[in-house]
Short mmCIF file of C-alpha atoms in Angstrom, two decimals:
data_model
loop_
_atom_site.label_atom_id
_atom_site.label_comp_id
_atom_site.label_asym_id
_atom_site.label_seq_id
_atom_site.Cartn_x
_atom_site.Cartn_y
_atom_site.Cartn_z
CA ARG A 271 8.72 74.25 -39.25
CA MET A 272 7.00 77.19 -40.69
CA SER A 273 7.23 80.27 -39.36
CA ASN A 274 3.80 82.15 -40.20
CA ALA A 275 0.68 81.69 -42.19
CA SER A 276 1.90 83.69 -45.24
CA SER A 277 4.57 80.87 -45.84
CA ILE A 278 1.71 78.59 -46.34
CA THR A 279 0.44 78.17 -49.89
CA GLN A 280 -1.42 74.87 -49.40
CA PHE A 281 -3.08 72.64 -46.99
CA LEU A 282 -3.28 68.77 -46.94
CA LEU A 283 -6.50 67.39 -46.24
CA LEU A 284 -7.22 63.94 -44.46
CA PRO A 285 -8.15 61.14 -47.34
CA PHE A 286 -10.91 58.79 -46.65
CA ALA A 287 -8.61 55.90 -47.43
CA ASP A 288 -5.01 54.95 -48.23
CA THR A 289 -5.73 52.07 -51.07
CA ARG A 290 -6.89 53.10 -54.38
CA GLU A 291 -9.86 50.69 -54.35
CA MET A 292 -11.09 52.33 -51.20
CA GLN A 293 -10.47 55.68 -52.33
CA LEU A 294 -12.36 54.72 -55.60
CA LEU A 295 -15.26 53.52 -53.37
CA HIS A 296 -15.50 56.66 -51.35
CA PHE A 297 -15.52 58.68 -54.46
CA TRP A 298 -18.79 56.48 -55.79
CA LEU A 299 -20.65 56.67 -52.44
CA PHE A 300 -19.81 60.58 -52.27
CA LEU A 301 -20.89 60.92 -55.72
CA GLY A 302 -24.08 59.05 -55.33
CA THR A 303 -24.70 61.07 -52.24
CA TYR A 304 -24.30 64.33 -53.88
CA LEU A 305 -26.16 63.63 -56.78
CA ALA A 306 -29.12 62.55 -54.58
CA ALA A 307 -28.88 66.04 -52.65
CA LEU A 308 -28.60 67.92 -55.79
CA LEU A 309 -31.35 66.25 -57.37
CA GLY A 310 -33.83 66.35 -54.23
CA ASN A 311 -33.15 69.97 -53.54
CA SER A 312 -33.26 71.17 -57.13
CA LEU A 313 -36.69 69.59 -57.16
CA ILE A 314 -37.98 71.23 -54.16
CA ILE A 315 -36.71 74.57 -55.51
CA THR A 316 -38.19 74.13 -58.73
CA ALA A 317 -41.54 72.69 -57.20
CA VAL A 318 -42.08 75.64 -54.90
CA ALA A 319 -41.03 78.07 -57.33
CA CYS A 320 -43.05 77.02 -60.18
CA ASP A 321 -46.43 75.66 -58.45
CA HIS A 322 -48.27 78.65 -57.19
CA HIS A 323 -50.33 76.62 -54.54
CA LEU A 324 -46.97 76.45 -52.88
CA HIS A 325 -46.54 80.24 -52.65
CA THR A 326 -46.93 80.35 -48.81
CA PRO A 327 -44.54 81.29 -45.74
CA MET A 328 -44.07 77.47 -45.05
CA TYR A 329 -42.72 76.53 -48.81
CA PHE A 330 -40.87 79.63 -49.17
CA LEU A 331 -38.78 78.75 -45.72
CA LEU A 332 -38.27 75.14 -47.30
CA LEU A 333 -36.76 76.86 -50.70
CA ASN A 334 -34.42 78.59 -48.63
CA LEU A 335 -33.63 75.64 -46.72
CA ALA A 336 -32.90 73.58 -49.81
CA VAL A 337 -30.91 76.35 -51.55
CA LEU A 338 -28.60 76.38 -48.13
CA ASP A 339 -28.29 72.46 -48.39
CA LEU A 340 -27.27 72.72 -52.26
CA GLY A 341 -24.66 75.42 -51.15
CA SER A 342 -23.40 73.56 -47.98
CA ILE A 343 -22.95 70.12 -49.85
CA SER A 344 -21.39 71.70 -52.76
CA THR A 345 -18.76 73.56 -50.44
CA THR A 346 -17.12 70.16 -49.27
CA VAL A 347 -18.12 67.34 -51.42
CA PRO A 348 -16.84 68.21 -54.88
CA LYS A 349 -13.02 69.06 -53.71
CA SER A 350 -13.07 65.79 -51.73
CA LEU A 351 -14.44 63.98 -54.78
CA VAL A 352 -11.79 65.42 -57.24
CA ASN A 353 -9.17 64.72 -54.40
CA SER A 354 -10.04 60.78 -54.05
CA LEU A 355 -10.51 60.61 -57.91
CA TRP A 356 -6.96 62.03 -58.95
CA ASP A 357 -5.38 60.55 -55.61
CA THR A 358 -4.11 64.12 -54.18
CA LYS A 359 -4.55 65.40 -50.71
CA THR A 360 -4.05 69.37 -51.43
CA ILE A 361 -6.25 72.40 -50.98
CA SER A 362 -4.89 75.81 -51.76
CA TYR A 363 -4.57 78.37 -48.87
CA TRP A 364 -7.23 80.60 -50.24
CA GLY A 365 -9.08 77.58 -51.39
CA CYS A 366 -9.18 76.55 -47.94
CA ALA A 367 -10.39 79.85 -46.65
CA ALA A 368 -13.32 80.22 -49.16
CA GLN A 369 -14.27 76.35 -48.20
CA LEU A 370 -14.23 77.50 -44.58
CA PHE A 371 -16.10 81.08 -45.19
CA PHE A 372 -18.95 79.14 -46.86
CA PHE A 373 -19.51 76.48 -45.05
CA SER A 374 -19.73 78.45 -41.77
CA PHE A 375 -21.80 80.86 -43.58
CA LEU A 376 -24.35 78.32 -44.79
CA ILE A 377 -24.57 76.03 -41.60
CA SER A 378 -25.17 79.17 -39.66
CA ALA A 379 -27.81 80.63 -41.78
CA GLU A 380 -28.99 77.04 -41.76
CA LEU A 381 -29.48 77.09 -38.05
CA TYR A 382 -31.18 80.23 -37.99
CA LEU A 383 -33.65 79.49 -40.83
CA LEU A 384 -34.63 76.27 -39.03
CA THR A 385 -35.32 78.60 -35.96
CA VAL A 386 -37.45 80.97 -38.16
CA MET A 387 -39.13 77.58 -39.51
CA SER A 388 -40.28 76.52 -35.98
CA TYR A 389 -41.53 79.92 -35.52
CA ASP A 390 -43.54 79.42 -38.62
CA ARG A 391 -45.21 76.10 -37.46
CA TYR A 392 -45.95 77.74 -33.98
CA VAL A 393 -47.82 80.58 -35.47
CA ALA A 394 -49.53 78.28 -37.97
CA ILE A 395 -51.06 75.99 -35.03
CA CYS A 396 -50.97 78.06 -31.90
CA LYS A 397 -52.16 81.58 -33.71
CA PRO A 398 -53.76 80.62 -36.68
CA LEU A 399 -56.06 83.84 -36.91
CA HIS A 400 -52.92 85.98 -37.01
CA TYR A 401 -50.82 83.96 -39.48
CA GLY A 402 -51.42 86.47 -42.37
CA THR A 403 -50.16 89.41 -40.32
CA LEU A 404 -47.23 87.63 -38.43
CA LEU A 405 -46.10 85.65 -41.17
CA GLY A 406 -47.23 87.67 -44.51
CA SER A 407 -44.92 87.67 -47.30
CA ARG A 408 -43.16 90.65 -46.07
CA PRO A 409 -42.09 89.56 -42.39
CA CYS A 410 -41.30 86.26 -43.89
CA VAL A 411 -38.77 87.68 -46.47
CA LEU A 412 -37.10 89.81 -43.84
CA MET A 413 -36.98 86.82 -41.42
CA ALA A 414 -35.11 84.73 -43.97
CA ALA A 415 -33.01 87.73 -44.98
CA ALA A 416 -32.24 87.96 -41.38
CA ALA A 417 -31.17 84.46 -41.13
CA TRP A 418 -28.80 84.81 -44.33
CA GLY A 419 -27.30 87.99 -43.24
CA SER A 420 -26.57 86.74 -39.54
CA GLY A 421 -24.91 83.45 -40.93
CA PHE A 422 -22.75 85.82 -43.25
CA LEU A 423 -21.50 88.08 -40.67
CA HIS A 424 -20.82 85.03 -38.57
CA ALA A 425 -18.96 83.41 -40.70
CA LEU A 426 -17.15 86.58 -42.03
CA LEU A 427 -15.93 87.10 -37.94
CA HIS A 428 -14.85 83.45 -37.81
CA THR A 429 -12.85 83.02 -41.11
CA ALA A 430 -11.04 86.39 -40.41
CA ASN A 431 -10.31 85.63 -36.96
CA THR A 432 -9.24 82.02 -37.67
CA PHE A 433 -6.85 83.00 -40.57
CA SER A 434 -5.39 85.96 -38.60
CA LEU A 435 -3.60 83.56 -36.15
CA PRO A 436 -0.04 82.48 -37.20
CA LEU A 437 0.08 78.75 -38.16
CA CYS A 438 3.19 76.65 -37.62
CA GLN A 439 2.07 73.15 -36.68
CA GLY A 440 2.49 72.21 -40.30
CA ASN A 441 -0.09 72.32 -42.79
CA ALA A 442 -1.99 68.72 -42.36
CA LEU A 443 -5.84 69.00 -41.56
CA ASP A 444 -7.38 65.85 -39.96
CA GLN A 445 -10.34 66.77 -41.94
CA PHE A 446 -11.77 66.22 -45.37
CA PHE A 447 -12.58 69.95 -45.53
CA CYS A 448 -11.26 72.87 -44.09
CA GLU A 449 -12.85 73.63 -40.61
CA ILE A 450 -12.17 75.83 -37.94
CA PRO A 451 -11.42 73.34 -34.99
CA GLN A 452 -8.61 71.61 -37.44
CA LEU A 453 -7.28 74.69 -38.22
CA LEU A 454 -6.98 75.85 -34.53
CA LYS A 455 -4.82 73.05 -33.88
CA LEU A 456 -2.03 74.07 -36.45
CA SER A 457 -1.78 77.53 -34.70
CA CYS A 458 1.35 78.13 -32.67
CA SER A 459 -0.09 80.93 -30.55
CA ASP A 460 -2.09 79.77 -27.46
CA THR A 461 -5.34 79.28 -29.07
CA TYR A 462 -6.90 78.32 -25.81
CA LEU A 463 -8.59 81.48 -24.77
CA TRP A 464 -9.57 82.13 -28.30
CA GLU A 465 -11.23 78.58 -29.02
CA ALA A 466 -13.01 79.12 -25.74
CA SER A 467 -14.16 82.41 -26.50
CA LEU A 468 -15.31 80.74 -30.16
CA VAL A 469 -16.91 78.19 -28.57
CA VAL A 470 -19.04 80.15 -26.30
CA VAL A 471 -20.20 82.62 -28.97
CA GLY A 472 -21.19 79.59 -30.99
CA VAL A 473 -22.69 77.63 -28.53
CA SER A 474 -24.72 80.48 -27.04
CA PHE A 475 -26.18 81.48 -30.52
CA ALA A 476 -26.91 77.67 -31.19
CA PHE A 477 -28.16 77.26 -27.64
CA GLY A 478 -30.69 80.46 -27.99
CA CYS A 479 -31.80 79.01 -31.32
CA PHE A 480 -32.06 75.64 -29.68
CA ILE A 481 -34.53 76.90 -26.65
CA PHE A 482 -36.42 78.83 -28.90
CA ILE A 483 -37.05 75.69 -31.29
CA LEU A 484 -37.97 73.89 -27.91
CA TRP A 485 -40.28 76.28 -26.78
CA SER A 486 -42.26 76.60 -30.02
CA TYR A 487 -42.61 72.99 -29.72
CA VAL A 488 -43.86 72.69 -26.18
CA GLN A 489 -46.48 75.49 -27.35
CA ILE A 490 -47.22 73.29 -30.54
CA PHE A 491 -47.88 70.07 -28.88
CA ARG A 492 -49.90 71.62 -25.89
CA ALA A 493 -52.17 73.27 -28.84
CA VAL A 494 -52.39 70.01 -30.72
CA LEU A 495 -53.48 67.90 -27.74
CA ARG A 496 -56.15 70.26 -27.49
CA ILE A 497 -57.65 69.41 -30.85
CA PRO A 498 -60.85 67.30 -30.46
CA SER A 499 -60.77 65.39 -33.50
CA GLU A 500 -57.98 62.73 -34.12
CA GLN A 501 -57.81 63.89 -38.01
CA GLY A 502 -57.30 67.29 -36.92
CA ARG A 503 -54.44 66.14 -34.36
CA HIS A 504 -52.83 63.99 -36.91
CA LYS A 505 -53.01 66.67 -39.74
CA ALA A 506 -51.30 69.26 -37.45
CA PHE A 507 -48.67 66.71 -36.18
CA SER A 508 -47.84 65.70 -39.81
CA THR A 509 -46.69 69.16 -40.82
CA CYS A 510 -44.19 69.67 -37.89
CA THR A 511 -42.71 66.27 -37.78
CA PRO A 512 -40.44 66.80 -41.07
CA HIS A 513 -39.22 70.12 -39.41
CA LEU A 514 -38.53 68.32 -35.91
CA VAL A 515 -36.65 65.35 -37.40
CA VAL A 516 -34.31 67.55 -39.70
CA VAL A 517 -33.72 69.98 -36.83
CA SER A 518 -32.82 66.76 -34.37
CA LEU A 519 -30.58 65.47 -37.11
CA PHE A 520 -28.68 68.79 -37.57
CA ILE A 521 -28.33 69.78 -33.99
CA THR A 522 -27.34 66.39 -32.44
CA THR A 523 -24.63 65.78 -35.16
CA GLY A 524 -23.39 69.37 -34.63
CA ILE A 525 -23.13 69.35 -31.10
CA PHE A 526 -21.34 65.59 -31.00
CA ALA A 527 -18.91 67.29 -33.81
CA TYR A 528 -18.09 70.49 -31.70
CA LEU A 529 -18.56 69.46 -27.93
CA LYS A 530 -17.36 66.16 -27.88
CA PRO A 531 -14.20 65.79 -25.43
CA ARG A 532 -10.66 65.89 -26.91
CA SER A 533 -9.93 62.50 -25.18
CA THR A 534 -12.35 60.86 -27.71
CA SER A 535 -11.07 62.47 -30.54
CA SER A 536 -9.91 60.50 -33.11
CA PRO A 537 -9.18 61.24 -37.00
CA VAL A 538 -11.54 58.21 -38.15
CA LEU A 539 -14.19 59.35 -35.44
CA ASP A 540 -13.76 63.03 -36.48
CA LEU A 541 -14.17 62.02 -40.14
CA MET A 542 -17.38 60.09 -39.51
CA VAL A 543 -19.04 62.46 -37.44
CA ALA A 544 -18.14 65.29 -40.15
CA VAL A 545 -19.92 63.05 -42.66
CA LEU A 546 -22.90 62.86 -40.72
CA TYR A 547 -23.30 66.57 -39.83
CA SER A 548 -22.15 68.33 -43.47
CA VAL A 549 -22.94 65.57 -46.05
CA MET A 550 -25.88 63.53 -44.80
CA PRO A 551 -28.55 66.54 -43.85
CA PRO A 552 -28.59 68.02 -47.30
CA ALA A 553 -29.03 64.55 -48.81
CA VAL A 554 -31.86 63.57 -46.45
CA ASN A 555 -33.80 66.78 -45.87
CA PRO A 556 -35.69 66.65 -49.25
CA LEU A 557 -36.78 62.96 -48.60
CA ILE A 558 -37.71 63.75 -44.93
CA TYR A 559 -39.86 67.03 -46.10
CA SER A 560 -41.22 65.40 -49.31
CA MET A 561 -42.12 61.78 -47.56
CA ARG A 562 -45.11 62.97 -45.43
CA ASN A 563 -46.06 66.15 -47.51
CA GLN A 564 -48.96 65.57 -49.65
CA GLU A 565 -48.82 69.16 -51.38
CA LEU A 566 -45.34 68.64 -52.40
CA LYS A 567 -45.39 65.42 -53.82
CA GLU A 568 -48.51 66.72 -55.89
CA ALA A 569 -46.42 69.53 -57.14
CA LEU A 570 -43.46 67.31 -57.98
#
């Protein structure tokens, strides 16, 4: 048994499969998903950066989302690919800390950014005459910076607190990357209070964002239904649909991952859910955004 965290030099990650054939299948599936995410998000970043027609708040926020998606999938997947290919399970102590920090940072920033994006759609549809003043380039950059900054602070707090706990329940994690709930399971101090406070803080932030997004969409739908022409209604809805789909995917998988009861927890289920909320959104988001968006299609 390990006496404290300082004696742990590495952690063991959960492999996706025990047999070599399944490990290689996982490698190819993950590699395909990762390359799709890299390509899709890079195309969106390039299109928005290079096409001056897309230099608007909505596309500036979309560019930020693509950068966050690229970052979050690059934090977890490459290490998993390397481990599958070389048939290892290890990640160094500092590698685990870095992975935990960057993943928390990018995921939190993404939630805040999706909230800002819902505000952008709300202003565009409900207060179009004030769009230039409420969401000009300066307020837009400030809101995006606030999303990045709050994500950074959130991650710093959680990473510092998690790694200050004494770890004595071995060093094997029931997950393919380092995440807070799995590290708390290794702690030998009574983590119940700490875990509860962590969940309360995280959930209240997420809930606040969720309520704001919900409120924005209630206002948006009320405004859209008042548009007399069917074509106008369709156009207004089509600018909101991708964001709504992305938010739903992000929030439902996140809620399921972090708030499901412990009794239903199993390594296989945890693994599947983790793939759903950490790997799928970055790969699928570019597709969701570009499918219904004529301006983006033309730019690409």
